PDB file of C-alpha atoms in Angstrom:
ATOM      1  CA  UNK A  29     -47.498  -8.837  46.913  1.00  0.00           C
ATOM      2  CA  UNK A  30     -46.013  -5.712  45.375  1.00  0.00           C
ATOM      3  CA  UNK A  31     -43.785  -2.977  46.788  1.00  0.00           C
ATOM      4  CA  UNK A  32     -41.899  -0.236  44.951  1.00  0.00           C
ATOM      5  CA  UNK A  33     -43.666  -1.233  41.727  1.00  0.00           C
ATOM      6  CA  UNK A  34     -42.253  -4.794  41.737  1.00  0.00           C
ATOM      7  CA  UNK A  35     -43.562  -8.142  42.891  1.00  0.00           C
ATOM      8  CA  UNK A  36     -41.880  -9.652  45.948  1.00  0.00           C
ATOM      9  CA  UNK A  37     -42.264 -12.656  48.212  1.00  0.00           C
ATOM     10  CA  UNK A  38     -43.689 -12.079  51.679  1.00  0.00           C
ATOM     11  CA  UNK A  39     -43.882 -14.496  54.606  1.00  0.00           C
ATOM     12  CA  UNK A  40     -45.486 -14.560  58.006  1.00  0.00           C
ATOM     13  CA  UNK A  41     -45.265 -16.686  61.115  1.00  0.00           C
ATOM     14  CA  UNK A  42     -48.769 -18.044  61.536  1.00  0.00           C
ATOM     15  CA  UNK A  43     -49.915 -18.927  65.037  1.00  0.00           C
ATOM     16  CA  UNK A  44     -53.210 -20.871  64.921  1.00  0.00           C
ATOM     17  CA  UNK A  45     -53.852 -20.044  68.588  1.00  0.00           C
ATOM     18  CA  UNK A  46     -53.441 -16.281  68.242  1.00  0.00           C
ATOM     19  CA  UNK A  47     -56.493 -14.058  67.786  1.00  0.00           C
ATOM     20  CA  UNK A  48     -54.574 -11.557  65.663  1.00  0.00           C
ATOM     21  CA  UNK A  49     -51.967 -12.656  63.163  1.00  0.00           C
ATOM     22  CA  UNK A  50     -48.843 -10.583  62.484  1.00  0.00           C
ATOM     23  CA  UNK A  51     -48.374  -8.573  59.313  1.00  0.00           C
ATOM     24  CA  UNK A  52     -46.496 -10.297  56.480  1.00  0.00           C
ATOM     25  CA  UNK A  53     -42.768  -9.598  56.288  1.00  0.00           C
ATOM     26  CA  UNK A  54     -41.062  -8.918  52.968  1.00  0.00           C
ATOM     27  CA  UNK A  55     -38.655 -11.771  52.220  1.00  0.00           C
ATOM     28  CA  UNK A  56     -37.252 -10.772  48.819  1.00  0.00           C
ATOM     29  CA  UNK A  57     -36.169  -7.469  47.319  1.00  0.00           C
ATOM     30  CA  UNK A  58     -35.025  -8.360  43.821  1.00  0.00           C
ATOM     31  CA  UNK A  59     -34.676  -5.525  41.268  1.00  0.00           C
ATOM     32  CA  UNK A  60     -37.089  -7.296  38.861  1.00  0.00           C
ATOM     33  CA  UNK A  61     -40.469  -8.988  39.209  1.00  0.00           C
ATOM     34  CA  UNK A  62     -40.626 -12.615  40.300  1.00  0.00           C
ATOM     35  CA  UNK A  63     -43.464 -15.048  39.660  1.00  0.00           C
ATOM     36  CA  UNK A  64     -44.392 -18.741  39.628  1.00  0.00           C
ATOM     37  CA  UNK A  65     -43.362 -19.412  43.222  1.00  0.00           C
ATOM     38  CA  UNK A  66     -42.645 -22.869  44.568  1.00  0.00           C
ATOM     39  CA  UNK A  67     -41.431 -23.483  48.094  1.00  0.00           C
ATOM     40  CA  UNK A  68     -40.204 -26.203  50.390  1.00  0.00           C
ATOM     41  CA  UNK A  69     -38.647 -25.961  53.857  1.00  0.00           C
ATOM     42  CA  UNK A  70     -35.245 -24.719  52.642  1.00  0.00           C
ATOM     43  CA  UNK A  71     -35.649 -23.652  49.017  1.00  0.00           C
ATOM     44  CA  UNK A  72     -37.642 -21.064  47.119  1.00  0.00           C
ATOM     45  CA  UNK A  73     -37.999 -21.511  43.366  1.00  0.00           C
ATOM     46  CA  UNK A  74     -39.401 -18.831  41.077  1.00  0.00           C
ATOM     47  CA  UNK A  75     -39.116 -17.447  37.583  1.00  0.00           C
ATOM     48  CA  UNK A  76     -38.103 -14.038  36.277  1.00  0.00           C
ATOM     49  CA  UNK A  77     -37.720 -12.542  32.820  1.00  0.00           C
ATOM     50  CA  UNK A  78     -34.007 -12.237  32.038  1.00  0.00           C
ATOM     51  CA  UNK A  79     -32.088 -10.894  29.047  1.00  0.00           C
ATOM     52  CA  UNK A  80     -29.781 -13.486  27.488  1.00  0.00           C
ATOM     53  CA  UNK A  81     -26.752 -11.206  27.687  1.00  0.00           C
ATOM     54  CA  UNK A  82     -27.303 -10.292  31.364  1.00  0.00           C
ATOM     55  CA  UNK A  83     -25.530 -12.116  34.173  1.00  0.00           C
ATOM     56  CA  UNK A  84     -27.473 -10.407  36.962  1.00  0.00           C
ATOM     57  CA  UNK A  85     -30.993  -9.337  37.800  1.00  0.00           C
ATOM     58  CA  UNK A  86     -29.722  -5.752  38.070  1.00  0.00           C
ATOM     59  CA  UNK A  87     -28.510  -5.865  34.453  1.00  0.00           C
ATOM     60  CA  UNK A  88     -32.005  -6.932  33.372  1.00  0.00           C
ATOM     61  CA  UNK A  89     -33.568  -4.185  35.527  1.00  0.00           C
ATOM     62  CA  UNK A  90     -31.284  -1.607  33.869  1.00  0.00           C
ATOM     63  CA  UNK A  91     -32.255  -2.840  30.375  1.00  0.00           C
ATOM     64  CA  UNK A  92     -35.938  -2.728  31.340  1.00  0.00           C
ATOM     65  CA  UNK A  93     -35.463   0.891  32.463  1.00  0.00           C
ATOM     66  CA  UNK A  94     -33.863   1.757  29.111  1.00  0.00           C
ATOM     67  CA  UNK A  95     -36.830   0.245  27.261  1.00  0.00           C
ATOM     68  CA  UNK A  96     -39.309   2.102  29.508  1.00  0.00           C
ATOM     69  CA  UNK A  97     -37.574   5.435  28.762  1.00  0.00           C
ATOM     70  CA  UNK A  98     -38.426   5.008  25.078  1.00  0.00           C
ATOM     71  CA  UNK A  99     -42.109   5.422  25.844  1.00  0.00           C
ATOM     72  CA  UNK A 100     -45.172   3.756  24.381  1.00  0.00           C
ATOM     73  CA  UNK A 101     -44.825   5.027  20.805  1.00  0.00           C
ATOM     74  CA  UNK A 102     -41.748   3.070  19.837  1.00  0.00           C
ATOM     75  CA  UNK A 103     -41.136   0.156  17.556  1.00  0.00           C
ATOM     76  CA  UNK A 104     -39.158  -3.050  17.675  1.00  0.00           C
ATOM     77  CA  UNK A 105     -37.657  -4.947  14.777  1.00  0.00           C
ATOM     78  CA  UNK A 106     -37.974  -8.687  15.132  1.00  0.00           C
ATOM     79  CA  UNK A 107     -35.414 -10.722  13.236  1.00  0.00           C
ATOM     80  CA  UNK A 108     -36.498 -14.150  14.419  1.00  0.00           C
ATOM     81  CA  UNK A 109     -39.652 -16.096  15.091  1.00  0.00           C
ATOM     82  CA  UNK A 110     -41.591 -16.443  17.424  1.00  0.00           C
ATOM     83  CA  UNK A 111     -42.654 -12.883  18.136  1.00  0.00           C
ATOM     84  CA  UNK A 112     -45.990 -13.569  19.763  1.00  0.00           C
ATOM     85  CA  UNK A 113     -47.920 -16.441  21.306  1.00  0.00           C
ATOM     86  CA  UNK A 114     -51.674 -15.944  21.499  1.00  0.00           C
ATOM     87  CA  UNK A 115     -52.007 -12.508  23.082  1.00  0.00           C
ATOM     88  CA  UNK A 116     -48.511 -12.230  24.601  1.00  0.00           C
ATOM     89  CA  UNK A 117     -45.623 -10.550  22.792  1.00  0.00           C
ATOM     90  CA  UNK A 118     -42.133 -11.908  23.361  1.00  0.00           C
ATOM     91  CA  UNK A 119     -39.422  -9.463  24.347  1.00  0.00           C
ATOM     92  CA  UNK A 120     -36.605 -10.054  21.916  1.00  0.00           C
ATOM     93  CA  UNK A 121     -33.427 -11.225  23.603  1.00  0.00           C
ATOM     94  CA  UNK A 122     -35.083 -12.357  26.835  1.00  0.00           C
ATOM     95  CA  UNK A 123     -36.896 -15.305  28.332  1.00  0.00           C
ATOM     96  CA  UNK A 124     -38.362 -16.569  31.552  1.00  0.00           C
ATOM     97  CA  UNK A 125     -35.666 -18.270  33.622  1.00  0.00           C
ATOM     98  CA  UNK A 126     -36.051 -20.416  36.724  1.00  0.00           C
ATOM     99  CA  UNK A 127     -34.183 -19.355  39.840  1.00  0.00           C
ATOM    100  CA  UNK A 128     -33.631 -21.034  43.156  1.00  0.00           C
ATOM    101  CA  UNK A 129     -32.938 -19.254  46.411  1.00  0.00           C
ATOM    102  CA  UNK A 130     -31.895 -20.963  49.624  1.00  0.00           C
ATOM    103  CA  UNK A 131     -33.839 -19.880  52.683  1.00  0.00           C
ATOM    104  CA  UNK A 132     -33.472 -20.451  56.399  1.00  0.00           C
ATOM    105  CA  UNK A 133     -35.474 -19.753  59.513  1.00  0.00           C
ATOM    106  CA  UNK A 134     -34.173 -17.231  62.029  1.00  0.00           C
ATOM    107  CA  UNK A 135     -34.050 -19.104  65.340  1.00  0.00           C
ATOM    108  CA  UNK A 136     -34.944 -16.028  67.387  1.00  0.00           C
ATOM    109  CA  UNK A 137     -37.762 -14.458  65.354  1.00  0.00           C
ATOM    110  CA  UNK A 138     -38.862 -17.645  63.520  1.00  0.00           C
ATOM    111  CA  UNK A 139     -39.070 -15.537  60.342  1.00  0.00           C
ATOM    112  CA  UNK A 140     -37.734 -16.906  57.066  1.00  0.00           C
ATOM    113  CA  UNK A 141     -34.594 -15.258  55.684  1.00  0.00           C
ATOM    114  CA  UNK A 142     -32.699 -15.495  52.412  1.00  0.00           C
ATOM    115  CA  UNK A 143     -29.556 -17.595  52.587  1.00  0.00           C
ATOM    116  CA  UNK A 144     -27.083 -16.422  49.929  1.00  0.00           C
ATOM    117  CA  UNK A 145     -27.977 -15.184  46.456  1.00  0.00           C
ATOM    118  CA  UNK A 146     -30.626 -16.320  43.994  1.00  0.00           C
ATOM    119  CA  UNK A 147     -29.212 -18.582  41.272  1.00  0.00           C
ATOM    120  CA  UNK A 148     -30.339 -18.295  37.642  1.00  0.00           C
ATOM    121  CA  UNK A 149     -30.394 -21.935  36.592  1.00  0.00           C
ATOM    122  CA  UNK A 150     -30.350 -21.067  32.862  1.00  0.00           C
ATOM    123  CA  UNK A 151     -27.820 -18.226  33.039  1.00  0.00           C
ATOM    124  CA  UNK A 152     -26.952 -16.985  29.510  1.00  0.00           C
ATOM    125  CA  UNK A 153     -29.001 -19.780  27.904  1.00  0.00           C
ATOM    126  CA  UNK A 154     -31.492 -19.095  25.112  1.00  0.00           C
ATOM    127  CA  UNK A 155     -34.063 -21.250  26.835  1.00  0.00           C
ATOM    128  CA  UNK A 156     -37.386 -20.422  28.444  1.00  0.00           C
ATOM    129  CA  UNK A 157     -38.775 -21.931  31.621  1.00  0.00           C
ATOM    130  CA  UNK A 158     -41.531 -22.002  32.361  1.00  0.00           C
ATOM    131  CA  UNK A 159     -42.604 -21.850  28.748  1.00  0.00           C
ATOM    132  CA  UNK A 160     -45.139 -19.114  28.069  1.00  0.00           C
ATOM    133  CA  UNK A 161     -47.963 -21.621  28.387  1.00  0.00           C
ATOM    134  CA  UNK A 162     -46.959 -22.713  31.891  1.00  0.00           C
ATOM    135  CA  UNK A 163     -46.364 -21.536  35.411  1.00  0.00           C
ATOM    136  CA  UNK A 164     -45.114 -23.014  38.657  1.00  0.00           C
ATOM    137  CA  UNK A 165     -46.656 -26.323  37.587  1.00  0.00           C
ATOM    138  CA  UNK A 166     -43.605 -26.601  35.299  1.00  0.00           C
ATOM    139  CA  UNK A 167     -41.234 -26.748  38.339  1.00  0.00           C
ATOM    140  CA  UNK A 168     -40.643 -29.301  41.048  1.00  0.00           C
ATOM    141  CA  UNK A 169     -38.380 -29.486  44.103  1.00  0.00           C
ATOM    142  CA  UNK A 170     -37.400 -32.805  45.627  1.00  0.00           C
ATOM    143  CA  UNK A 171     -38.595 -33.349  49.194  1.00  0.00           C
ATOM    144  CA  UNK A 172     -35.046 -32.988  50.535  1.00  0.00           C
ATOM    145  CA  UNK A 173     -34.476 -29.780  48.516  1.00  0.00           C
ATOM    146  CA  UNK A 174     -31.377 -31.139  46.767  1.00  0.00           C
ATOM    147  CA  UNK A 175     -32.848 -31.438  43.253  1.00  0.00           C
ATOM    148  CA  UNK A 176     -35.041 -29.269  41.099  1.00  0.00           C
ATOM    149  CA  UNK A 177     -36.766 -30.283  37.874  1.00  0.00           C
ATOM    150  CA  UNK A 178     -38.246 -27.933  35.296  1.00  0.00           C
ATOM    151  CA  UNK A 179     -39.507 -27.979  31.725  1.00  0.00           C
ATOM    152  CA  UNK A 180     -37.669 -25.957  29.084  1.00  0.00           C
ATOM    153  CA  UNK A 181     -38.504 -24.670  25.628  1.00  0.00           C
ATOM    154  CA  UNK A 182     -35.709 -23.497  23.307  1.00  0.00           C
ATOM    155  CA  UNK A 183     -35.975 -19.790  22.487  1.00  0.00           C
ATOM    156  CA  UNK A 184     -34.825 -19.783  18.862  1.00  0.00           C
ATOM    157  CA  UNK A 185     -36.215 -19.853  15.318  1.00  0.00           C
ATOM    158  CA  UNK A 186     -37.246 -23.491  15.781  1.00  0.00           C
ATOM    159  CA  UNK A 187     -39.717 -22.644  18.554  1.00  0.00           C
ATOM    160  CA  UNK A 188     -42.261 -21.415  15.997  1.00  0.00           C
ATOM    161  CA  UNK A 189     -42.306 -24.867  14.380  1.00  0.00           C
ATOM    162  CA  UNK A 190     -42.157 -27.241  17.323  1.00  0.00           C
ATOM    163  CA  UNK A 191     -43.850 -27.933  20.607  1.00  0.00           C
ATOM    164  CA  UNK A 192     -40.818 -29.808  21.952  1.00  0.00           C
ATOM    165  CA  UNK A 193     -40.136 -29.260  25.628  1.00  0.00           C
ATOM    166  CA  UNK A 194     -37.267 -30.830  27.543  1.00  0.00           C
ATOM    167  CA  UNK A 195     -37.131 -31.613  31.242  1.00  0.00           C
ATOM    168  CA  UNK A 196     -33.999 -30.586  33.110  1.00  0.00           C
ATOM    169  CA  UNK A 197     -32.897 -31.939  36.461  1.00  0.00           C
ATOM    170  CA  UNK A 198     -30.413 -29.866  38.492  1.00  0.00           C
TER     171      UNK A 198
END
């Protein structure tokens, strides 16, 4: 669901016996869009486009705002391959990164709440996950929520010549 022009995660306490269900409650409020959601009882996993030189989502949001200010009639110089895959253009200097976010249930309201900060698993890495061809099917969370697995594609000049993906376990 979207709010304030960005995609967010919403939750709701579903009561199968109730005639009317409550409205969804916004769970996340990150400064950038999130996608490719995966969830278990205590962990939310998702991806977001991050710039390689940014340590925070806010840094990426600020860079996105700078790019948007340029307007539609601008150009970009690409100095490495791959610049496009099928009908999707790559943003130079950024890639999709997997994040995990701990969650907990509020005992009183039974609503889910964030527990701490979201963690960029590939912080400052020139790697992409999920690769442009994939989605949440490229992630997995162990049943106990202690391990995550995800596929990764290197974001460098070699990516135009190889289909090599690696699987990381964290």
